[in-house]
mmCIF file of C-alpha atoms in Angstrom:
data_model
loop_
_atom_site.group_PDB
_atom_site.id
_atom_site.type_symbol
_atom_site.label_atom_id
_atom_site.label_comp_id
_atom_site.label_asym_id
_atom_site.label_seq_id
_atom_site.Cartn_x
_atom_site.Cartn_y
_atom_site.Cartn_z
ATOM 1 C CA UNK A 1 0.022 -0.036 -0.211
ATOM 2 C CA UNK A 2 1.335 3.557 -0.658
ATOM 3 C CA UNK A 3 0.369 4.716 2.528
ATOM 4 C CA UNK A 4 3.610 3.385 4.339
ATOM 5 C CA UNK A 5 5.665 5.259 1.720
ATOM 6 C CA UNK A 6 3.917 8.345 2.159
ATOM 7 C CA UNK A 7 4.121 8.356 5.838
ATOM 8 C CA UNK A 8 5.236 11.414 7.342
ATOM 9 C CA UNK A 9 7.864 11.861 9.846
ATOM 10 C CA UNK A 10 6.462 12.954 12.974
ATOM 11 C CA UNK A 11 7.260 14.763 16.034
ATOM 12 C CA UNK A 12 5.766 14.462 19.691
ATOM 13 C CA UNK A 13 5.518 17.142 22.174
ATOM 14 C CA UNK A 14 4.415 16.757 25.595
ATOM 15 C CA UNK A 15 2.740 19.886 26.945
ATOM 16 C CA UNK A 16 1.908 20.708 30.458
ATOM 17 C CA UNK A 17 -1.720 21.984 30.016
ATOM 18 C CA UNK A 18 -3.736 24.030 32.598
ATOM 19 C CA UNK A 19 -7.265 24.758 32.426
ATOM 20 C CA UNK A 20 -8.091 26.535 35.490
ATOM 21 C CA UNK A 21 -11.962 26.044 35.350
ATOM 22 C CA UNK A 22 -11.276 22.558 35.122
ATOM 23 C CA UNK A 23 -8.225 21.116 36.245
ATOM 24 C CA UNK A 24 -6.997 20.845 39.813
ATOM 25 C CA UNK A 25 -3.390 21.262 38.776
ATOM 26 C CA UNK A 26 -1.255 21.305 35.624
ATOM 27 C CA UNK A 27 -0.747 18.103 34.046
ATOM 28 C CA UNK A 28 1.075 16.935 30.683
ATOM 29 C CA UNK A 29 -0.764 16.266 27.485
ATOM 30 C CA UNK A 30 0.714 14.608 24.793
ATOM 31 C CA UNK A 31 0.528 15.625 21.027
ATOM 32 C CA UNK A 32 2.046 14.577 17.400
ATOM 33 C CA UNK A 33 2.473 16.802 14.626
ATOM 34 C CA UNK A 34 3.814 16.098 11.083
ATOM 35 C CA UNK A 35 7.420 17.658 11.256
ATOM 36 C CA UNK A 36 9.450 19.453 9.064
ATOM 37 C CA UNK A 37 13.052 20.443 8.436
ATOM 38 C CA UNK A 38 12.300 24.093 8.826
ATOM 39 C CA UNK A 39 9.932 24.231 11.786
ATOM 40 C CA UNK A 40 10.102 26.125 15.027
ATOM 41 C CA UNK A 41 8.434 25.346 18.335
ATOM 42 C CA UNK A 42 5.996 27.768 17.546
ATOM 43 C CA UNK A 43 5.024 26.659 14.431
ATOM 44 C CA UNK A 44 4.368 23.071 16.107
ATOM 45 C CA UNK A 45 2.154 24.693 18.604
ATOM 46 C CA UNK A 46 0.257 26.377 16.066
ATOM 47 C CA UNK A 47 -0.216 23.229 14.064
ATOM 48 C CA UNK A 48 -1.727 21.837 17.245
ATOM 49 C CA UNK A 49 -3.946 24.445 18.143
ATOM 50 C CA UNK A 50 -4.828 24.584 14.049
ATOM 51 C CA UNK A 51 -5.377 20.700 13.512
ATOM 52 C CA UNK A 52 -5.603 19.074 17.158
ATOM 53 C CA UNK A 53 -6.836 21.226 19.986
ATOM 54 C CA UNK A 54 -8.311 24.781 19.558
ATOM 55 C CA UNK A 55 -8.067 25.099 23.201
ATOM 56 C CA UNK A 56 -4.165 25.033 23.725
ATOM 57 C CA UNK A 57 -3.386 28.512 25.050
ATOM 58 C CA UNK A 58 -0.191 30.364 24.115
ATOM 59 C CA UNK A 59 1.079 33.829 23.474
ATOM 60 C CA UNK A 60 2.907 34.683 20.474
ATOM 61 C CA UNK A 61 2.941 37.520 18.021
ATOM 62 C CA UNK A 62 6.097 38.177 15.762
ATOM 63 C CA UNK A 63 7.337 34.968 14.759
ATOM 64 C CA UNK A 64 11.142 36.390 14.997
ATOM 65 C CA UNK A 65 12.221 36.871 18.340
ATOM 66 C CA UNK A 66 11.316 40.368 18.569
ATOM 67 C CA UNK A 67 8.348 41.221 20.535
ATOM 68 C CA UNK A 68 9.152 38.715 23.229
ATOM 69 C CA UNK A 69 5.748 36.652 23.523
ATOM 70 C CA UNK A 70 6.488 33.349 23.355
ATOM 71 C CA UNK A 71 8.955 32.605 25.756
ATOM 72 C CA UNK A 72 8.653 28.881 27.385
ATOM 73 C CA UNK A 73 10.583 26.074 29.207
ATOM 74 C CA UNK A 74 11.507 23.835 26.224
ATOM 75 C CA UNK A 75 13.372 20.853 27.229
ATOM 76 C CA UNK A 76 13.650 22.411 30.499
ATOM 77 C CA UNK A 77 15.465 25.566 29.448
ATOM 78 C CA UNK A 78 13.837 28.923 29.183
ATOM 79 C CA UNK A 79 13.446 29.492 25.101
ATOM 80 C CA UNK A 80 11.696 31.554 22.708
ATOM 81 C CA UNK A 81 9.262 29.207 20.871
ATOM 82 C CA UNK A 82 9.878 31.062 17.679
ATOM 83 C CA UNK A 83 13.654 31.257 17.848
ATOM 84 C CA UNK A 84 14.114 27.234 18.793
ATOM 85 C CA UNK A 85 14.087 24.615 15.623
ATOM 86 C CA UNK A 86 12.834 21.207 16.280
ATOM 87 C CA UNK A 87 15.684 20.134 14.276
ATOM 88 C CA UNK A 88 18.010 21.799 16.896
ATOM 89 C CA UNK A 89 16.686 19.756 19.640
ATOM 90 C CA UNK A 90 17.589 16.160 20.276
ATOM 91 C CA UNK A 91 15.402 13.547 18.871
ATOM 92 C CA UNK A 92 12.417 12.164 20.783
ATOM 93 C CA UNK A 93 9.289 13.827 22.560
ATOM 94 C CA UNK A 94 9.896 17.701 22.956
ATOM 95 C CA UNK A 95 8.581 18.609 26.660
ATOM 96 C CA UNK A 96 6.998 22.130 26.404
ATOM 97 C CA UNK A 97 5.901 24.098 30.133
ATOM 98 C CA UNK A 98 5.209 27.496 30.746
ATOM 99 C CA UNK A 99 8.269 29.796 32.109
ATOM 100 C CA UNK A 100 9.300 28.707 35.571
ATOM 101 C CA UNK A 101 8.989 30.958 38.540
ATOM 102 C CA UNK A 102 5.675 32.584 37.201
ATOM 103 C CA UNK A 103 2.281 31.518 38.186
ATOM 104 C CA UNK A 104 0.354 29.865 35.209
ATOM 105 C CA UNK A 105 -2.769 31.708 33.829
ATOM 106 C CA UNK A 106 -3.755 28.700 31.485
ATOM 107 C CA UNK A 107 -1.556 26.149 29.705
ATOM 108 C CA UNK A 108 1.521 28.115 28.441
ATOM 109 C CA UNK A 109 0.436 31.580 29.520
ATOM 110 C CA UNK A 110 1.681 32.884 32.662
ATOM 111 C CA UNK A 111 1.108 36.052 34.587
ATOM 112 C CA UNK A 112 3.284 39.044 33.568
ATOM 113 C CA UNK A 113 1.253 41.858 35.938
ATOM 114 C CA UNK A 114 4.185 41.499 38.448
ATOM 115 C CA UNK A 115 6.898 41.871 35.852
ATOM 116 C CA UNK A 116 5.257 45.164 34.279
ATOM 117 C CA UNK A 117 4.970 46.637 37.728
ATOM 118 C CA UNK A 118 8.446 46.082 38.225
ATOM 119 C CA UNK A 119 9.348 47.777 34.862
ATOM 120 C CA UNK A 120 7.074 50.734 35.911
ATOM 121 C CA UNK A 121 8.605 51.161 39.244
ATOM 122 C CA UNK A 122 12.389 52.165 38.120
ATOM 123 C CA UNK A 123 11.309 55.219 36.059
ATOM 124 C CA UNK A 124 11.711 53.399 32.496
ATOM 125 C CA UNK A 125 12.356 56.830 30.619
ATOM 126 C CA UNK A 126 15.012 59.456 30.191
ATOM 127 C CA UNK A 127 14.867 62.086 33.069
ATOM 128 C CA UNK A 128 17.163 64.586 31.646
ATOM 129 C CA UNK A 129 19.916 66.042 33.259
ATOM 130 C CA UNK A 130 19.512 69.461 32.249
ATOM 131 C CA UNK A 131 15.588 70.341 30.724
ATOM 132 C CA UNK A 132 16.049 71.898 27.066
ATOM 133 C CA UNK A 133 13.428 73.133 24.972
ATOM 134 C CA UNK A 134 13.299 72.161 21.499
ATOM 135 C CA UNK A 135 14.851 75.551 20.291
ATOM 136 C CA UNK A 136 17.774 74.604 22.031
ATOM 137 C CA UNK A 137 18.087 71.230 19.944
ATOM 138 C CA UNK A 138 18.901 67.708 20.822
ATOM 139 C CA UNK A 139 20.337 66.148 23.183
ATOM 140 C CA UNK A 140 23.722 65.174 21.771
ATOM 141 C CA UNK A 141 25.602 61.736 22.298
ATOM 142 C CA UNK A 142 28.840 60.191 21.195
ATOM 143 C CA UNK A 143 28.836 56.511 19.996
ATOM 144 C CA UNK A 144 31.093 55.431 22.855
ATOM 145 C CA UNK A 145 28.315 56.978 25.263
ATOM 146 C CA UNK A 146 25.880 55.059 23.205
ATOM 147 C CA UNK A 147 27.816 52.065 23.557
ATOM 148 C CA UNK A 148 27.779 52.200 27.510
ATOM 149 C CA UNK A 149 24.016 51.510 27.422
ATOM 150 C CA UNK A 150 23.234 50.246 24.065
ATOM 151 C CA UNK A 151 22.942 46.493 24.907
ATOM 152 C CA UNK A 152 20.591 47.122 27.550
ATOM 153 C CA UNK A 153 18.004 48.698 25.377
ATOM 154 C CA UNK A 154 17.766 45.477 23.266
ATOM 155 C CA UNK A 155 15.603 43.833 26.287
ATOM 156 C CA UNK A 156 12.671 42.769 24.564
ATOM 157 C CA UNK A 157 10.745 41.652 27.900
ATOM 158 C CA UNK A 158 10.240 38.259 27.209
ATOM 159 C CA UNK A 159 11.081 37.295 31.114
ATOM 160 C CA UNK A 160 13.212 34.220 30.079
ATOM 161 C CA UNK A 161 15.917 35.608 32.535
ATOM 162 C CA UNK A 162 13.198 35.619 35.319
ATOM 163 C CA UNK A 163 12.445 31.747 34.213
ATOM 164 C CA UNK A 164 16.288 31.360 34.547
ATOM 165 C CA UNK A 165 16.760 32.870 37.944
ATOM 166 C CA UNK A 166 16.361 30.530 41.127
ATOM 167 C CA UNK A 167 16.538 33.631 43.339
ATOM 168 C CA UNK A 168 13.378 35.017 41.801
ATOM 169 C CA UNK A 169 11.900 31.715 42.217
ATOM 170 C CA UNK A 170 12.652 31.757 45.850
ATOM 171 C CA UNK A 171 11.798 35.519 46.136
ATOM 172 C CA UNK A 172 8.982 36.626 43.731
ATOM 173 C CA UNK A 173 9.569 40.272 45.196
ATOM 174 C CA UNK A 174 13.169 40.162 44.045
ATOM 175 C CA UNK A 175 13.165 43.013 41.042
ATOM 176 C CA UNK A 176 14.964 40.407 38.509
ATOM 177 C CA UNK A 177 17.308 40.395 35.769
ATOM 178 C CA UNK A 178 15.138 42.046 33.124
ATOM 179 C CA UNK A 179 13.981 45.217 35.317
ATOM 180 C CA UNK A 180 17.557 46.102 36.159
ATOM 181 C CA UNK A 181 18.641 45.662 32.312
ATOM 182 C CA UNK A 182 16.326 48.457 31.889
ATOM 183 C CA UNK A 183 17.330 50.492 34.980
ATOM 184 C CA UNK A 184 20.603 50.558 33.790
ATOM 185 C CA UNK A 185 19.580 51.232 29.977
ATOM 186 C CA UNK A 186 18.562 54.764 31.442
ATOM 187 C CA UNK A 187 20.971 54.875 34.471
ATOM 188 C CA UNK A 188 24.071 54.252 32.062
ATOM 189 C CA UNK A 189 22.850 57.042 29.351
ATOM 190 C CA UNK A 190 24.691 60.044 29.249
ATOM 191 C CA UNK A 191 21.595 62.535 28.705
ATOM 192 C CA UNK A 192 19.815 60.785 31.597
ATOM 193 C CA UNK A 193 19.876 62.470 35.423
ATOM 194 C CA UNK A 194 17.721 60.092 37.040
ATOM 195 C CA UNK A 195 20.308 57.668 38.892
ATOM 196 C CA UNK A 196 19.549 58.479 42.190
ATOM 197 C CA UNK A 197 15.817 58.183 41.800
ATOM 198 C CA UNK A 198 16.064 54.729 40.540
ATOM 199 C CA UNK A 199 18.953 53.755 42.772
ATOM 200 C CA UNK A 200 16.384 54.307 45.609
ATOM 201 C CA UNK A 201 14.094 51.706 44.219
ATOM 202 C CA UNK A 202 16.677 48.993 44.536
ATOM 203 C CA UNK A 203 18.234 48.556 48.127
ATOM 204 C CA UNK A 204 17.485 45.650 49.831
ATOM 205 C CA UNK A 205 16.625 42.280 49.611
ATOM 206 C CA UNK A 206 13.775 43.182 46.895
ATOM 207 C CA UNK A 207 16.124 45.382 44.791
ATOM 208 C CA UNK A 208 19.391 44.258 44.047
ATOM 209 C CA UNK A 209 20.621 42.080 46.828
ATOM 210 C CA UNK A 210 18.461 38.829 46.390
ATOM 211 C CA UNK A 211 20.852 38.203 43.298
ATOM 212 C CA UNK A 212 23.685 35.662 44.171
ATOM 213 C CA UNK A 213 25.556 35.996 40.563
ATOM 214 C CA UNK A 214 24.287 32.592 39.523
ATOM 215 C CA UNK A 215 24.486 34.350 35.941
ATOM 216 C CA UNK A 216 22.224 31.882 34.006
ATOM 217 C CA UNK A 217 19.859 34.817 33.317
ATOM 218 C CA UNK A 218 22.624 36.295 30.742
ATOM 219 C CA UNK A 219 23.249 32.593 29.061
ATOM 220 C CA UNK A 220 19.375 32.350 28.502
ATOM 221 C CA UNK A 221 18.965 36.123 26.988
ATOM 222 C CA UNK A 222 17.942 35.605 23.541
ATOM 223 C CA UNK A 223 19.485 39.482 22.935
ATOM 224 C CA UNK A 224 22.426 38.919 24.601
ATOM 225 C CA UNK A 225 21.160 41.516 26.926
ATOM 226 C CA UNK A 226 23.547 40.614 29.949
ATOM 227 C CA UNK A 227 21.229 41.441 32.687
ATOM 228 C CA UNK A 228 23.611 39.731 35.098
ATOM 229 C CA UNK A 229 25.672 42.596 34.384
ATOM 230 C CA UNK A 230 22.845 45.283 34.869
ATOM 231 C CA UNK A 231 22.233 43.814 38.559
ATOM 232 C CA UNK A 232 25.808 42.945 39.500
ATOM 233 C CA UNK A 233 27.319 46.534 38.698
ATOM 234 C CA UNK A 234 24.209 48.065 40.484
ATOM 235 C CA UNK A 235 25.118 46.031 43.594
ATOM 236 C CA UNK A 236 28.404 48.261 43.831
ATOM 237 C CA UNK A 237 26.358 51.404 42.966
ATOM 238 C CA UNK A 238 23.646 50.419 45.806
ATOM 239 C CA UNK A 239 26.614 49.475 48.581
ATOM 240 C CA UNK A 240 28.220 53.270 47.678
ATOM 241 C CA UNK A 241 24.850 54.516 48.212
ATOM 242 C CA UNK A 242 24.640 53.173 51.380
ATOM 243 C CA UNK A 243 27.980 54.047 52.825
ATOM 244 C CA UNK A 244 27.989 57.598 51.005
ATOM 245 C CA UNK A 245 24.554 58.770 51.413
ATOM 246 C CA UNK A 246 25.679 60.849 54.565
ATOM 247 C CA UNK A 247 27.856 62.922 52.357
ATOM 248 C CA UNK A 248 24.782 63.780 50.221
ATOM 249 C CA UNK A 249 23.017 66.843 50.972
ATOM 250 C CA UNK A 250 19.701 65.621 52.390
ATOM 251 C CA UNK A 251 20.777 61.746 51.634
ATOM 252 C CA UNK A 252 20.618 60.706 55.303
ATOM 253 C CA UNK A 253 17.187 60.434 56.691
ATOM 254 C CA UNK B 1 -17.466 35.384 35.228
ATOM 255 C CA UNK B 2 -13.485 35.353 35.657
ATOM 256 C CA UNK B 3 -12.122 31.396 35.497
ATOM 257 C CA UNK B 4 -8.632 33.055 36.662
ATOM 258 C CA UNK B 5 -7.097 30.714 39.113
ATOM 259 C CA UNK B 6 -3.392 31.208 38.730
ATOM 260 C CA UNK B 7 -1.401 28.245 39.712
ATOM 261 C CA UNK B 8 2.176 28.663 41.371
ATOM 262 C CA UNK B 9 4.254 25.680 40.572
ATOM 263 C CA UNK B 10 6.456 25.086 43.493
ATOM 264 C CA UNK B 11 10.112 25.042 43.067
ATOM 265 C CA UNK B 12 12.420 21.690 43.042
ATOM 266 C CA UNK B 13 13.879 21.894 46.491
ATOM 267 C CA UNK B 14 16.979 20.305 44.699
ATOM 268 C CA UNK B 15 17.261 22.926 41.905
ATOM 269 C CA UNK B 16 20.994 23.710 43.320
ATOM 270 C CA UNK B 17 21.858 20.262 42.896
ATOM 271 C CA UNK B 18 21.127 19.844 39.192
ATOM 272 C CA UNK B 19 22.216 21.293 35.710
ATOM 273 C CA UNK B 20 22.093 24.269 34.932
ATOM 274 C CA UNK B 21 22.741 25.245 38.325
ATOM 275 C CA UNK B 22 25.159 22.459 39.394
ATOM 276 C CA UNK B 23 28.389 24.791 38.344
ATOM 277 C CA UNK B 24 27.008 27.852 40.214
ATOM 278 C CA UNK B 25 26.728 25.725 43.414
ATOM 279 C CA UNK B 26 30.106 24.062 43.040
ATOM 280 C CA UNK B 27 31.668 27.262 42.458
ATOM 281 C CA UNK B 28 29.912 28.923 45.728
ATOM 282 C CA UNK B 29 31.128 25.705 47.757
ATOM 283 C CA UNK B 30 34.800 26.264 46.355
ATOM 284 C CA UNK B 31 34.555 28.799 49.035
ATOM 285 C CA UNK B 32 34.259 26.775 51.587
ATOM 286 C CA UNK B 33 37.664 25.239 50.748
ATOM 287 C CA UNK B 34 39.209 28.800 50.719
ATOM 288 C CA UNK B 35 37.764 29.109 54.248
ATOM 289 C CA UNK B 36 39.495 25.759 55.426
ATOM 290 C CA UNK B 37 42.554 26.659 53.989
ATOM 291 C CA UNK B 38 42.774 30.011 55.704
ATOM 292 C CA UNK B 39 41.994 27.608 58.688
ATOM 293 C CA UNK B 40 44.942 25.458 58.318
ATOM 294 C CA UNK B 41 47.177 28.360 57.578
ATOM 295 C CA UNK B 42 45.577 30.205 61.016
ATOM 296 C CA UNK B 43 46.182 26.649 62.686
ATOM 297 C CA UNK B 44 50.108 26.931 61.739
ATOM 298 C CA UNK B 45 50.162 30.629 63.100
ATOM 299 C CA UNK B 46 48.728 29.275 66.729
ATOM 300 C CA UNK B 47 51.223 26.472 66.663
ATOM 301 C CA UNK B 48 53.768 28.974 66.022
ATOM 302 C CA UNK B 49 52.839 31.150 68.711
ATOM 303 C CA UNK B 50 52.486 28.038 71.158
ATOM 304 C CA UNK B 51 56.184 27.252 70.735
ATOM 305 C CA UNK B 52 58.618 25.126 68.718
ATOM 306 C CA UNK B 53 57.190 21.945 69.743
ATOM 307 C CA UNK B 54 53.681 22.668 68.608
ATOM 308 C CA UNK B 55 55.092 24.089 65.492
ATOM 309 C CA UNK B 56 57.245 20.917 64.854
ATOM 310 C CA UNK B 57 53.858 19.136 65.161
ATOM 311 C CA UNK B 58 52.209 21.389 62.743
ATOM 312 C CA UNK B 59 54.904 20.690 59.943
ATOM 313 C CA UNK B 60 54.544 17.071 60.641
ATOM 314 C CA UNK B 61 50.917 17.225 59.847
ATOM 315 C CA UNK B 62 51.716 19.107 56.748
ATOM 316 C CA UNK B 63 54.134 16.291 55.512
ATOM 317 C CA UNK B 64 51.583 13.664 56.382
ATOM 318 C CA UNK B 65 49.881 12.045 53.379
ATOM 319 C CA UNK B 66 46.330 13.214 54.894
ATOM 320 C CA UNK B 67 47.628 16.656 54.563
ATOM 321 C CA UNK B 68 49.241 16.379 51.046
ATOM 322 C CA UNK B 69 45.830 15.053 49.678
ATOM 323 C CA UNK B 70 43.885 17.873 51.397
ATOM 324 C CA UNK B 71 46.072 20.138 49.747
ATOM 325 C CA UNK B 72 45.903 18.833 46.584
ATOM 326 C CA UNK B 73 41.949 18.816 46.631
ATOM 327 C CA UNK B 74 42.045 22.616 48.233
ATOM 328 C CA UNK B 75 44.412 23.433 45.170
ATOM 329 C CA UNK B 76 42.075 22.162 42.640
ATOM 330 C CA UNK B 77 39.067 23.605 44.483
ATOM 331 C CA UNK B 78 41.020 26.997 44.457
ATOM 332 C CA UNK B 79 41.998 26.833 40.948
ATOM 333 C CA UNK B 80 38.348 26.435 39.809
ATOM 334 C CA UNK B 81 37.495 29.352 42.313
ATOM 335 C CA UNK B 82 39.698 31.579 40.705
ATOM 336 C CA UNK B 83 38.768 30.658 37.093
ATOM 337 C CA UNK B 84 34.942 31.140 38.007
ATOM 338 C CA UNK B 85 35.659 34.299 40.155
ATOM 339 C CA UNK B 86 37.301 35.914 36.907
ATOM 340 C CA UNK B 87 34.683 34.398 34.937
ATOM 341 C CA UNK B 88 32.095 36.635 36.790
ATOM 342 C CA UNK B 89 34.649 39.557 36.956
ATOM 343 C CA UNK B 90 32.832 41.251 33.946
ATOM 344 C CA UNK B 91 29.420 40.818 35.156
ATOM 345 C CA UNK B 92 30.230 42.901 38.182
ATOM 346 C CA UNK B 93 31.697 46.403 36.802
ATOM 347 C CA UNK B 94 30.381 49.001 34.541
ATOM 348 C CA UNK B 95 30.832 48.507 30.752
ATOM 349 C CA UNK B 96 34.375 49.006 30.134
ATOM 350 C CA UNK B 97 34.173 51.179 26.905
ATOM 351 C CA UNK B 98 37.574 51.356 24.639
ATOM 352 C CA UNK B 99 37.993 53.021 21.386
ATOM 353 C CA UNK B 100 34.184 53.650 21.556
ATOM 354 C CA UNK B 101 33.291 50.107 21.799
ATOM 355 C CA UNK B 102 32.532 47.627 24.699
ATOM 356 C CA UNK B 103 35.568 45.549 25.653
ATOM 357 C CA UNK B 104 34.661 42.114 25.447
ATOM 358 C CA UNK B 105 33.855 40.192 28.462
ATOM 359 C CA UNK B 106 36.178 36.650 27.514
ATOM 360 C CA UNK B 107 38.933 38.822 26.875
ATOM 361 C CA UNK B 108 38.898 40.357 30.248
ATOM 362 C CA UNK B 109 38.387 37.047 31.807
ATOM 363 C CA UNK B 110 41.477 35.743 30.070
ATOM 364 C CA UNK B 111 43.635 38.705 30.923
ATOM 365 C CA UNK B 112 42.640 38.395 34.596
ATOM 366 C CA UNK B 113 43.412 34.717 34.761
ATOM 367 C CA UNK B 114 46.806 35.153 32.902
ATOM 368 C CA UNK B 115 47.571 38.089 35.602
ATOM 369 C CA UNK B 116 46.556 35.859 38.573
ATOM 370 C CA UNK B 117 48.381 32.938 37.037
ATOM 371 C CA UNK B 118 51.368 35.381 36.841
ATOM 372 C CA UNK B 119 51.200 36.626 40.173
ATOM 373 C CA UNK B 120 50.980 33.314 42.023
ATOM 374 C CA UNK B 121 54.223 32.233 39.925
ATOM 375 C CA UNK B 122 55.979 35.067 41.053
ATOM 376 C CA UNK B 123 54.577 34.250 44.556
ATOM 377 C CA UNK B 124 55.930 30.408 44.475
ATOM 378 C CA UNK B 125 59.324 31.710 43.075
ATOM 379 C CA UNK B 126 59.891 34.102 45.746
ATOM 380 C CA UNK B 127 58.877 31.283 48.556
ATOM 381 C CA UNK B 128 61.100 28.861 46.942
ATOM 382 C CA UNK B 129 63.945 31.341 47.129
ATOM 383 C CA UNK B 130 63.183 32.750 50.345
ATOM 384 C CA UNK B 131 62.678 29.058 51.745
ATOM 385 C CA UNK B 132 66.262 27.817 50.156
#
């Protein structure tokens, strides 16, 4: 029979499912989809949603590692589903779970509210050193001044670094790598004058001091932002601020 | 009506013992080896203060097979500690901009390891020269 000859290669995906209305706790469900050489994990999930189970929930948008929506645990490692090709994974079933360390809303969708609040808390905008009117012209910057913060501005808020961070897992109030990368993006900007304001938000255990320099956050970052660097250089800043605050006008309270 | 019932998965109590965190745990544990080595030296200092008899006992301990194996293990742990220390170094300081470009972290680690190895060698040579 020709059926055997045309048999398509398939790949098995073991997906952690959670439907809050009916499931007490998450449990794995297994799906088999036709495999192609150029297939990403995201495409495999879309195939499942289109052809096998329309209730499967996951976030995605751009399909090209820019939007940061499709972060998930793929074979136990935080990765972007769009950026992970099935052919680069070891043979056998692919395990897919929602991002570690975040509450699961449904299937592969996690709560992002706390993360957004953290981002808002660090004044994520330029606070000009000296305000200028439009007539006074633009704020100029040399390439070297740009290089001092540029990599931190590449963050796409995909939260893989939070899923990689065991200290965030232990203490969900820890500000974490992603928000610190954004903080450093502004603190390292030559046009910015809001360093002290931001520094005041990152002291203590919920600030930078939960970090123990595990470094895995920077390893999993799909944009080479190096959030571990953002956190750890600010430990120095936080420590200096603690000891030198008495010398600052109005610093000691 | 909202069906929201966010589920928080517990962390594995043994996360630190498994990859990818095992190397980190090992790195932190080598700090204990550094402390043990410090204790060995401190013990020697105490014996020196106690008098020649105690100090000879300390030297005899250093020559014992147990001490030699211990020191080899401590040396291995120290080397690992030094290498991982310098691998962490670029993460702990502000971005270094050289000629308008960020200085590569790997290069920084390489230079630091070479300087560290060089200093150790000089120290060793001085120790050999003094101990002649």
